[in-house]
Short mmCIF file of C-alpha atoms and ligand atoms in Angstrom, two decimals:
data_model
loop_
_atom_site.label_atom_id
_atom_site.label_comp_id
_atom_site.label_asym_id
_atom_site.label_seq_id
_atom_site.Cartn_x
_atom_site.Cartn_y
_atom_site.Cartn_z
CA MET A 1 94.65 164.89 141.50
CA GLU A 2 91.04 165.68 141.24
CA ASN A 3 88.83 164.93 144.00
CA GLN A 4 87.09 161.51 143.94
CA GLY A 5 83.70 161.99 142.30
CA GLU A 6 80.30 161.28 143.73
CA ASN A 7 80.64 157.57 142.51
CA SER A 8 83.66 156.69 144.34
CA SER A 9 82.20 154.61 147.01
CA SER A 10 80.27 152.43 144.43
CA CYS A 11 83.25 152.34 142.15
CA ARG A 12 85.65 151.19 144.84
CA ARG A 13 84.24 147.67 144.68
CA LEU A 14 84.42 147.48 140.78
CA ARG A 15 87.68 146.32 139.23
CA VAL A 16 89.00 147.39 135.90
CA VAL A 17 91.79 145.46 134.09
CA MET A 18 94.06 147.38 131.90
CA PHE A 19 96.67 146.26 129.23
CA PRO A 20 99.32 148.74 128.04
CA LEU A 21 101.42 148.26 125.00
CA PRO A 22 105.01 148.16 126.59
CA PHE A 23 106.39 151.47 124.82
CA GLN A 24 106.96 154.56 126.64
CA GLY A 25 104.31 156.56 124.60
CA HIS A 26 101.74 153.99 125.34
CA ILE A 27 102.68 153.16 128.86
CA ASN A 28 102.35 156.83 129.98
CA PRO A 29 98.73 157.40 128.88
CA MET A 30 97.38 154.01 130.17
CA LEU A 31 99.12 154.64 133.65
CA GLN A 32 97.71 158.24 133.50
CA LEU A 33 94.32 156.76 132.74
CA ALA A 34 94.72 154.21 135.51
CA ASN A 35 95.41 156.96 138.03
CA ILE A 36 92.42 158.91 136.77
CA LEU A 37 90.05 155.89 137.24
CA TYR A 38 91.53 155.13 140.54
CA SER A 39 90.76 158.52 141.56
CA LYS A 40 87.18 157.84 140.60
CA GLY A 41 86.98 154.87 143.09
CA PHE A 42 87.83 151.91 140.71
CA LEU A 43 90.17 149.04 141.62
CA ILE A 44 92.80 148.71 139.10
CA THR A 45 94.81 145.55 137.84
CA ILE A 46 97.46 146.01 135.21
CA ILE A 47 98.40 143.10 133.06
CA HIS A 48 101.92 143.77 131.77
CA THR A 49 104.82 142.21 129.70
CA ASN A 50 108.00 141.65 131.55
CA PHE A 51 109.54 143.81 128.88
CA ASN A 52 109.56 147.56 129.89
CA SER A 53 107.82 146.81 133.13
CA ARG A 54 110.20 148.79 135.50
CA TYR A 55 107.51 151.35 136.39
CA THR A 56 105.50 148.85 138.33
CA SER A 57 107.00 149.39 141.71
CA LYS A 58 105.94 153.22 141.53
CA TYR A 59 102.18 152.32 141.66
CA PRO A 60 101.65 150.47 144.92
CA HIS A 61 97.85 151.20 144.79
CA PHE A 62 97.58 148.97 141.57
CA THR A 63 97.70 145.36 141.29
CA PHE A 64 100.06 143.94 138.56
CA ARG A 65 100.04 140.60 136.68
CA PRO A 66 102.76 139.72 134.44
CA VAL A 67 102.37 137.92 131.09
CA LEU A 68 105.27 136.32 128.99
CA ASP A 69 106.84 134.95 132.18
CA ASN A 70 109.71 132.32 131.60
CA ASP A 71 108.83 132.20 128.02
CA SER A 72 112.05 130.78 126.47
CA LYS A 73 111.09 132.20 123.01
CA ASN A 74 111.28 135.53 124.64
CA ASN A 75 115.01 135.97 124.41
CA ASN A 76 114.66 138.36 121.35
CA LEU A 77 112.56 140.64 123.40
CA SER A 78 114.88 140.97 126.28
CA MET A 79 117.76 141.50 123.95
CA LEU A 80 115.84 144.25 122.04
CA SER A 81 114.91 145.98 125.28
CA SER A 82 118.56 146.70 126.17
CA LYS A 83 119.52 148.02 122.84
CA GLY A 84 116.77 150.47 121.54
CA ILE A 85 114.51 149.18 118.87
CA ASP A 86 115.42 149.08 115.27
CA ASP A 87 112.23 147.84 113.98
CA PRO A 88 109.22 148.52 116.15
CA LEU A 89 106.69 146.94 113.73
CA SER A 90 108.27 143.48 113.80
CA TYR A 91 108.63 143.85 117.54
CA ASN A 92 105.00 144.58 117.95
CA LEU A 93 104.15 141.53 115.89
CA MET A 94 106.57 139.23 117.84
CA MET A 95 104.98 140.48 121.02
CA ILE A 96 101.49 139.69 119.75
CA ASN A 97 102.51 136.25 118.91
CA TYR A 98 104.08 135.55 122.39
CA CYS A 99 101.28 137.14 124.23
CA ILE A 100 98.14 135.66 123.30
CA ASP A 101 98.19 132.40 125.30
CA SER A 102 99.73 133.91 128.29
CA PHE A 103 97.41 136.77 128.38
CA THR A 104 94.19 134.65 127.87
CA HIS A 105 95.31 132.42 130.74
CA CYS A 106 96.05 135.40 133.03
CA LEU A 107 92.70 137.23 132.17
CA THR A 108 90.71 133.83 132.85
CA LYS A 109 92.38 133.38 136.16
CA LEU A 110 91.58 136.91 137.15
CA LEU A 111 87.94 136.53 136.27
CA GLU A 112 87.73 133.35 138.28
CA ASN A 113 88.74 135.32 141.46
CA GLU A 114 86.54 138.30 141.31
CA PRO A 115 84.17 140.38 139.07
CA VAL A 116 85.71 142.56 136.66
CA ALA A 117 83.67 145.55 135.13
CA CYS A 118 85.68 145.65 131.97
CA MET A 119 89.07 145.53 130.17
CA ILE A 120 90.74 148.61 128.93
CA SER A 121 93.36 147.55 126.30
CA ASP A 122 95.76 149.52 124.12
CA SER A 123 94.03 149.54 120.48
CA VAL A 124 97.23 147.94 118.98
CA TRP A 125 96.66 144.69 121.19
CA HIS A 126 93.83 143.93 118.72
CA PHE A 127 93.85 140.21 119.71
CA THR A 128 92.28 141.12 123.14
CA GLN A 129 88.87 141.75 121.61
CA SER A 130 88.51 137.86 120.71
CA VAL A 131 89.85 137.05 124.24
CA ALA A 132 87.32 139.45 125.67
CA ASP A 133 84.43 138.06 123.60
CA SER A 134 85.30 134.61 124.50
CA LEU A 135 85.27 135.37 128.12
CA LYS A 136 82.14 137.66 127.92
CA LEU A 137 84.03 140.58 129.23
CA SER A 138 83.60 144.15 127.77
CA ARG A 139 86.49 145.67 126.23
CA ILE A 140 86.98 149.41 125.89
CA VAL A 141 89.95 150.62 123.70
CA LEU A 142 92.49 153.13 124.52
CA ARG A 143 93.66 155.09 121.63
CA ALA A 144 97.22 156.41 122.65
CA SER A 145 97.34 158.62 119.70
CA SER A 146 95.36 161.37 118.09
CA MET A 147 91.81 160.96 116.89
CA SER A 148 92.79 162.31 113.48
CA CYS A 149 94.78 158.85 113.03
CA ILE A 150 91.57 156.86 112.93
CA PRO A 151 90.11 158.35 109.82
CA VAL A 152 93.46 158.50 108.21
CA TYR A 153 94.14 154.81 108.91
CA ALA A 154 90.67 153.79 108.10
CA THR A 155 91.35 155.27 104.63
CA LEU A 156 94.79 153.72 103.97
CA PRO A 157 96.08 152.68 101.48
CA PHE A 158 93.93 155.08 99.54
CA VAL A 159 95.16 158.85 99.06
CA SER A 160 93.06 161.03 96.66
CA GLU A 161 94.73 162.50 93.74
CA LYS A 162 94.83 165.85 95.42
CA GLY A 163 97.13 164.20 97.78
CA TYR A 164 95.06 164.38 100.91
CA VAL A 165 92.83 162.03 102.80
CA LYS A 166 89.19 162.90 102.80
CA THR A 167 86.62 160.95 104.59
CA ALA A 168 84.12 158.71 102.81
CA ILE A 169 81.42 159.84 105.05
CA LYS A 170 81.32 163.54 104.47
CA ASN A 171 82.71 164.08 100.98
CA GLU A 172 85.17 166.94 100.55
CA VAL A 173 85.78 167.23 104.12
CA VAL A 174 89.51 167.17 104.62
CA VAL A 175 90.49 165.55 107.96
CA VAL A 176 94.08 165.90 107.53
CA PRO A 177 95.64 167.26 104.53
CA MET A 178 98.19 164.38 104.09
CA THR A 179 100.50 164.36 101.28
CA LYS A 180 101.61 161.25 99.38
CA LYS A 181 104.99 161.77 101.23
CA ASP A 182 103.22 161.73 104.55
CA ILE A 183 101.51 158.55 103.67
CA ASP A 184 104.74 156.97 102.66
CA LYS A 185 106.24 157.82 106.08
CA VAL A 186 103.28 156.28 108.03
CA TYR A 187 104.33 152.88 106.43
CA LYS A 188 108.21 153.56 106.92
CA GLY A 189 110.14 151.00 109.13
CA GLY A 190 109.05 147.40 108.16
CA PRO A 191 107.40 145.75 105.30
CA GLU A 192 104.27 147.78 104.01
CA ASP A 193 102.05 144.76 103.93
CA ALA A 194 102.80 143.83 107.52
CA LYS A 195 102.21 147.32 108.67
CA LEU A 196 99.00 147.65 106.77
CA ASP A 197 97.79 144.36 108.32
CA LEU A 198 98.52 145.72 111.76
CA ILE A 199 96.77 148.92 111.11
CA SER A 200 93.79 147.04 109.69
CA SER A 201 93.38 144.61 112.55
CA THR A 202 93.77 147.62 114.97
CA ILE A 203 90.92 149.36 113.19
CA LYS A 204 88.79 146.26 112.76
CA GLU A 205 89.04 145.33 116.50
CA THR A 206 88.46 148.94 117.49
CA LYS A 207 85.05 148.95 115.67
CA ALA A 208 84.22 145.60 117.58
CA ALA A 209 84.98 147.17 121.08
CA SER A 210 82.40 148.54 123.43
CA GLY A 211 83.80 151.85 123.68
CA ILE A 212 86.78 154.06 122.90
CA ILE A 213 88.84 156.34 125.16
CA VAL A 214 91.15 158.94 123.38
CA ASN A 215 93.85 161.11 124.92
CA THR A 216 92.51 164.14 123.28
CA PHE A 217 89.64 166.67 123.64
CA LYS A 218 86.85 167.31 121.20
CA GLU A 219 87.46 170.89 120.51
CA LEU A 220 91.08 169.99 119.18
CA GLU A 221 89.83 167.32 116.67
CA GLU A 222 86.35 168.14 115.97
CA THR A 223 86.57 167.16 112.24
CA ALA A 224 87.98 163.74 113.07
CA PHE A 225 85.20 163.10 115.55
CA LEU A 226 82.69 164.00 112.89
CA ALA A 227 84.43 161.84 110.22
CA ILE A 228 84.26 158.60 112.28
CA ALA A 229 80.79 159.16 113.83
CA HIS A 230 79.23 157.01 110.99
CA ASP A 231 81.59 153.94 111.09
CA PHE A 232 82.43 153.90 114.90
CA ARG A 233 78.94 153.80 116.53
CA MET A 234 80.32 152.90 120.06
CA PRO A 235 80.60 155.61 122.84
CA ILE A 236 83.82 157.77 122.50
CA PHE A 237 85.30 159.42 125.56
CA ALA A 238 87.64 162.31 124.67
CA ILE A 239 88.86 162.97 128.20
CA GLY A 240 92.33 164.07 127.67
CA PRO A 241 94.89 165.43 127.98
CA PHE A 242 95.39 162.61 130.59
CA HIS A 243 98.63 164.05 131.91
CA LYS A 244 96.89 167.45 133.01
CA TYR A 245 94.96 165.43 135.88
CA PHE A 246 98.22 164.96 137.90
CA GLN A 247 101.33 166.90 138.66
CA ALA A 248 103.82 164.72 137.05
CA SER A 249 104.18 161.26 135.29
CA SER A 250 105.94 158.54 137.33
CA SER A 251 105.96 155.92 134.53
CA SER A 252 109.25 157.03 132.94
CA LEU A 253 111.30 153.96 131.93
CA LEU A 254 114.55 156.07 131.93
CA GLU A 255 115.86 158.07 134.83
CA GLN A 256 115.06 161.65 134.45
CA ASP A 257 118.12 164.14 134.63
CA ARG A 258 117.19 167.37 136.26
CA SER A 259 120.81 168.78 136.58
CA PHE A 260 120.22 171.23 133.77
CA MET A 261 117.27 172.97 135.58
CA SER A 262 119.42 175.66 137.27
CA TRP A 263 120.91 176.46 133.70
CA LEU A 264 117.39 176.58 132.29
CA ASP A 265 116.13 178.85 135.03
CA LEU A 266 118.91 181.49 133.73
CA GLN A 267 117.72 181.64 130.21
CA PRO A 268 115.53 184.48 128.80
CA VAL A 269 111.83 183.86 128.37
CA ASN A 270 111.02 181.91 125.24
CA SER A 271 114.52 181.68 124.14
CA VAL A 272 115.32 177.80 124.35
CA VAL A 273 114.55 175.30 121.54
CA TYR A 274 113.78 172.04 123.54
CA VAL A 275 114.85 169.04 121.27
CA SER A 276 113.58 165.46 121.81
CA PHE A 277 112.43 162.53 119.46
CA GLY A 278 110.92 160.44 122.11
CA SER A 279 111.58 157.01 123.27
CA ILE A 280 111.79 155.00 119.98
CA ALA A 281 112.82 157.20 116.99
CA GLN A 282 116.32 156.52 115.69
CA MET A 283 118.72 158.08 113.12
CA GLY A 284 122.01 157.47 111.57
CA GLN A 285 125.22 159.08 112.55
CA ALA A 286 125.25 161.38 109.58
CA GLU A 287 121.86 162.75 110.50
CA PHE A 288 122.88 163.08 114.04
CA SER A 289 125.79 165.31 113.11
CA GLU A 290 123.75 167.37 110.93
CA MET A 291 121.40 167.87 113.70
CA ALA A 292 124.32 169.03 115.95
CA TRP A 293 125.61 171.42 113.57
CA GLY A 294 122.25 172.78 112.71
CA LEU A 295 121.59 173.50 116.45
CA ALA A 296 125.22 174.95 116.75
CA ASN A 297 124.83 177.20 113.66
CA SER A 298 121.45 178.47 114.70
CA LYS A 299 123.32 180.47 117.30
CA GLN A 300 120.11 179.87 119.57
CA ARG A 301 119.94 178.32 123.14
CA PHE A 302 119.05 174.62 123.28
CA LEU A 303 118.30 171.72 125.43
CA TRP A 304 118.75 168.36 123.56
CA VAL A 305 117.60 164.93 124.69
CA VAL A 306 120.21 162.43 123.27
CA ARG A 307 118.89 159.14 124.78
CA PRO A 308 120.94 155.90 124.49
CA GLY A 309 120.01 154.30 121.21
CA LEU A 310 118.97 157.42 119.46
CA VAL A 311 121.56 156.74 116.88
CA SER A 312 120.94 153.20 115.32
CA GLY A 313 122.85 150.39 116.64
CA SER A 314 124.29 152.19 119.66
CA GLU A 315 123.69 151.76 123.28
CA ARG A 316 125.78 154.79 124.37
CA VAL A 317 125.05 158.29 124.09
CA GLU A 318 126.78 159.49 121.05
CA SER A 319 130.03 161.23 120.59
CA LEU A 320 129.48 164.82 119.21
CA PRO A 321 131.18 166.03 116.21
CA ASP A 322 134.64 167.55 116.84
CA GLY A 323 134.45 171.21 117.75
CA PHE A 324 130.77 171.07 118.62
CA GLY A 325 131.30 171.54 122.43
CA GLU A 326 133.61 174.76 121.83
CA GLU A 327 131.09 176.16 119.34
CA VAL A 328 128.17 175.75 121.59
CA GLY A 329 129.72 176.65 124.93
CA GLU A 330 127.04 177.71 127.58
CA ARG A 331 124.36 178.18 124.81
CA GLY A 332 123.42 174.41 124.84
CA ARG A 333 122.84 171.53 127.14
CA ILE A 334 122.47 167.83 126.28
CA VAL A 335 120.69 165.27 128.57
CA LYS A 336 120.06 161.67 128.22
CA TRP A 337 116.26 161.96 129.35
CA ALA A 338 114.46 165.08 130.66
CA PRO A 339 111.43 165.81 132.78
CA GLN A 340 109.65 166.77 129.44
CA GLN A 341 106.49 168.20 130.78
CA GLU A 342 108.30 170.45 133.21
CA VAL A 343 110.73 171.55 130.39
CA LEU A 344 107.76 172.45 128.09
CA ALA A 345 106.05 174.35 131.11
CA HIS A 346 109.29 176.37 131.78
CA LYS A 347 109.09 179.93 130.89
CA ALA A 348 112.55 179.82 129.05
CA THR A 349 111.22 177.14 126.45
CA GLY A 350 110.34 178.95 123.25
CA ALA A 351 109.96 176.02 120.81
CA PHE A 352 109.98 172.18 120.68
CA TRP A 353 111.74 170.42 117.95
CA THR A 354 110.11 166.96 118.06
CA HIS A 355 109.34 163.73 116.19
CA SER A 356 105.46 164.48 116.50
CA GLY A 357 104.74 161.62 118.90
CA TRP A 358 101.31 162.06 120.22
CA ASN A 359 102.23 162.47 123.96
CA SER A 360 104.95 165.12 122.98
CA THR A 361 102.52 166.99 120.71
CA LEU A 362 99.82 166.99 123.34
CA GLU A 363 102.30 168.00 126.09
CA SER A 364 103.51 170.92 123.86
CA ILE A 365 99.93 172.14 123.16
CA CYS A 366 99.19 171.94 126.87
CA GLU A 367 101.97 174.55 127.53
CA GLY A 368 101.41 176.63 124.43
CA VAL A 369 104.84 175.88 122.95
CA PRO A 370 105.01 176.05 119.03
CA MET A 371 106.89 173.06 117.22
CA ILE A 372 109.20 172.06 114.71
CA CYS A 373 108.05 168.67 113.41
CA SER A 374 110.47 165.94 112.10
CA PRO A 375 108.05 162.87 112.06
CA CYS A 376 109.52 159.55 111.44
CA SER A 377 106.92 156.87 111.12
CA PHE A 378 103.61 155.39 112.23
CA ASP A 379 101.13 158.19 113.46
CA GLN A 380 103.82 160.92 113.66
CA PRO A 381 103.30 162.16 110.08
CA ILE A 382 99.56 162.59 110.69
CA ASN A 383 100.18 164.42 114.01
CA ALA A 384 102.80 166.55 112.38
CA ARG A 385 100.40 167.50 109.57
CA CYS A 386 97.66 168.40 112.14
CA VAL A 387 100.29 170.79 113.88
CA THR A 388 101.58 172.54 110.81
CA ASP A 389 98.34 172.69 108.54
CA VAL A 390 95.28 172.39 110.71
CA TRP A 391 96.31 174.14 114.00
CA LYS A 392 98.98 176.13 112.43
CA ILE A 393 101.36 175.95 115.47
CA GLY A 394 104.45 174.64 113.95
CA VAL A 395 106.70 174.06 110.90
CA MET A 396 107.61 170.81 109.09
CA LEU A 397 111.22 169.97 108.87
CA ASP A 398 110.68 166.61 106.98
CA ASP A 399 113.58 166.27 104.46
CA GLU A 400 116.85 164.94 105.06
CA MET A 401 118.38 166.60 107.89
CA ASP A 402 120.34 169.69 106.61
CA ARG A 403 122.14 171.93 109.03
CA ASP A 404 121.28 175.28 107.14
CA GLU A 405 117.58 174.40 106.94
CA ILE A 406 117.60 173.48 110.53
CA GLY A 407 119.23 176.77 111.51
CA ASN A 408 116.76 178.70 109.53
CA VAL A 409 113.55 176.85 110.95
CA ILE A 410 114.94 177.29 114.63
CA LYS A 411 115.45 181.14 113.95
CA LYS A 412 111.96 181.18 112.44
CA LEU A 413 110.46 179.94 115.74
CA ILE A 414 112.58 181.73 118.19
CA ILE A 415 113.36 185.05 116.61
CA ASP A 416 110.81 185.82 113.76
CA LYS A 417 107.26 187.18 113.96
CA GLU A 418 105.96 184.05 112.35
CA GLY A 419 107.15 182.00 115.28
CA ASP A 420 105.53 184.46 117.63
CA GLU A 421 102.19 184.18 115.84
CA MET A 422 102.31 180.32 116.01
CA ARG A 423 102.94 180.78 119.74
CA GLN A 424 99.86 182.98 120.16
CA ARG A 425 97.85 180.18 118.33
CA SER A 426 99.28 177.59 120.51
CA LYS A 427 98.56 179.75 123.68
CA ALA A 428 95.01 179.96 122.39
CA LEU A 429 94.81 176.17 122.20
CA GLN A 430 96.24 175.82 125.67
CA GLU A 431 93.37 177.95 126.82
CA LYS A 432 90.89 175.61 125.30
CA VAL A 433 92.50 172.52 126.95
CA ASN A 434 92.04 174.30 130.31
CA ILE A 435 88.48 175.17 129.63
CA SER A 436 87.74 171.61 128.51
CA LEU A 437 89.01 170.11 131.72
CA GLU A 438 87.11 172.49 133.96
CA ASN A 439 83.66 171.61 135.35
CA GLY A 440 81.26 171.83 132.48
CA GLY A 441 84.06 171.42 129.81
CA SER A 442 83.81 168.66 127.28
CA ALA A 443 86.64 166.56 128.59
CA ASN A 444 85.29 166.83 132.23
CA GLN A 445 81.80 165.70 131.02
CA SER A 446 83.27 162.95 128.99
CA LEU A 447 85.11 161.63 132.07
CA LYS A 448 81.90 161.61 133.95
CA ASP A 449 80.12 159.73 131.10
CA LEU A 450 82.96 157.16 131.07
CA VAL A 451 82.68 156.45 134.80
CA GLU A 452 78.79 155.92 134.44
CA TYR A 453 79.45 153.82 131.37
CA ILE A 454 81.93 151.50 133.09
CA LEU A 455 79.42 151.22 136.16
CA SER A 456 76.71 150.18 133.68
CA PHE A 457 78.47 146.90 132.52
N1 UDP B 1 109.63 161.79 127.62
C1 UDP B 1 110.35 162.21 128.67
N2 UDP B 1 111.62 162.48 128.76
C2 UDP B 1 112.11 162.84 127.58
C3 UDP B 1 111.63 162.44 126.35
C4 UDP B 1 110.32 162.14 126.21
O1 UDP B 1 109.71 162.04 129.81
O2 UDP B 1 113.47 163.21 127.65
C5 UDP B 1 108.40 161.47 127.55
C6 UDP B 1 107.26 162.41 126.95
O3 UDP B 1 107.00 163.47 128.00
C7 UDP B 1 106.31 161.55 126.32
C8 UDP B 1 106.91 160.15 126.03
O4 UDP B 1 108.24 160.35 126.79
O5 UDP B 1 105.17 161.32 127.37
C9 UDP B 1 107.14 160.04 124.57
O6 UDP B 1 105.93 159.81 124.05
P1 UDP B 1 105.65 160.21 122.50
O7 UDP B 1 104.24 159.55 122.17
O8 UDP B 1 105.99 161.54 122.23
O9 UDP B 1 106.61 159.48 121.58
P2 UDP B 1 107.23 157.91 121.46
O10 UDP B 1 108.14 157.73 122.61
O11 UDP B 1 105.98 157.08 121.71
O12 UDP B 1 107.72 157.82 120.07
#
């Protein structure tokens, strides 16, 4: 953890209220940000849903306030929480509906008790802007995803004939060279209209906020920052990657299995493909089997996270295809949930096969690991396109899972010269991350600016 800054003593009296969206990929950055602000001297209150809140006991230095308590309509939420989430979009909409009253009540009570400098809410909690306005509280938005998503989302549903998203502001500047297929994937998982509504409301209320905090750094997404400068005129603080400020994240909702670490220690440098599709992505049994045989047939070493619920409709870790164990032997390991940042930092890890969630992408960049991208929905196709076409540190594997193609792509990254070149480019980005976080670097300066900004409210 960084030393507390020069503002620490004055900040210590100031409270910041934070409201994470209760999914792993949103909880992690919000709690990391809370730790960063705490280290700068701010007092922290986290408003949280009961759903997915089992991390709270790990943060005794924060105050926690629940919303959605004793809501009888909430049965659906608790039911979904034990299964895996088949339809994250409906789930988001349902939560927003349930939350509004309870959240407003909770925030009003907090403000009655003591002064609050500002609220930092996840950008998807778009309704919090009008609540903050009604209570005359400044709201800063946390974007838990890449900066590049904003110009793409702001341009939906338009895709130019050339198939990529340009910015309206700087003609011919391609922010992310999205294909039509990529855009279709953004919409996947729920009715298109509902998704577009959620995205539009998120963008609209982000524009109305007093500031934006992004888990990225300027040098990584320069074009995206340029593209939004005209439309988003509030201060933007790119202080990421957040997880680099601390040793490890303790906001994991699943228990991390470390039993494979001694196996990983024995594997040659850059020889293992780490495979994880994050906390929400799901697939059918046929895709799962194809993935298994792709890994087996590649003849390369792998560590595969198969979390409960990865295969739709199932709570158990899936049974693997017959003969898979014998074929793979000591070459592969399967775990339910891994200490991902540690795995990516391990010298044996040579590639990351990922669903391209933003945290996973950023964690991979921070360790200089090239990626195989299999994006599913939401922001993932945008992140994946940045990885493959902008930063050129990975390859896309976006069609139906096919064991031969999987095998070829894995070999490309682990064995071929092309994989090595991507690794070199990824290492160069890793270097930029480190420079950005050092004294005088862009993220370091942005954090100082953010502290000053909060103190100014
Ligand atoms: N993660 C982990 N162990 C695992 C798989 C994932 O700790 O076995 C963490 C990972 O480090 C990341 C988060 O879960 O911080 C997943 O976030 P991401 O944005 O990549 O994907 P999402 O789960 O939101 O789809």
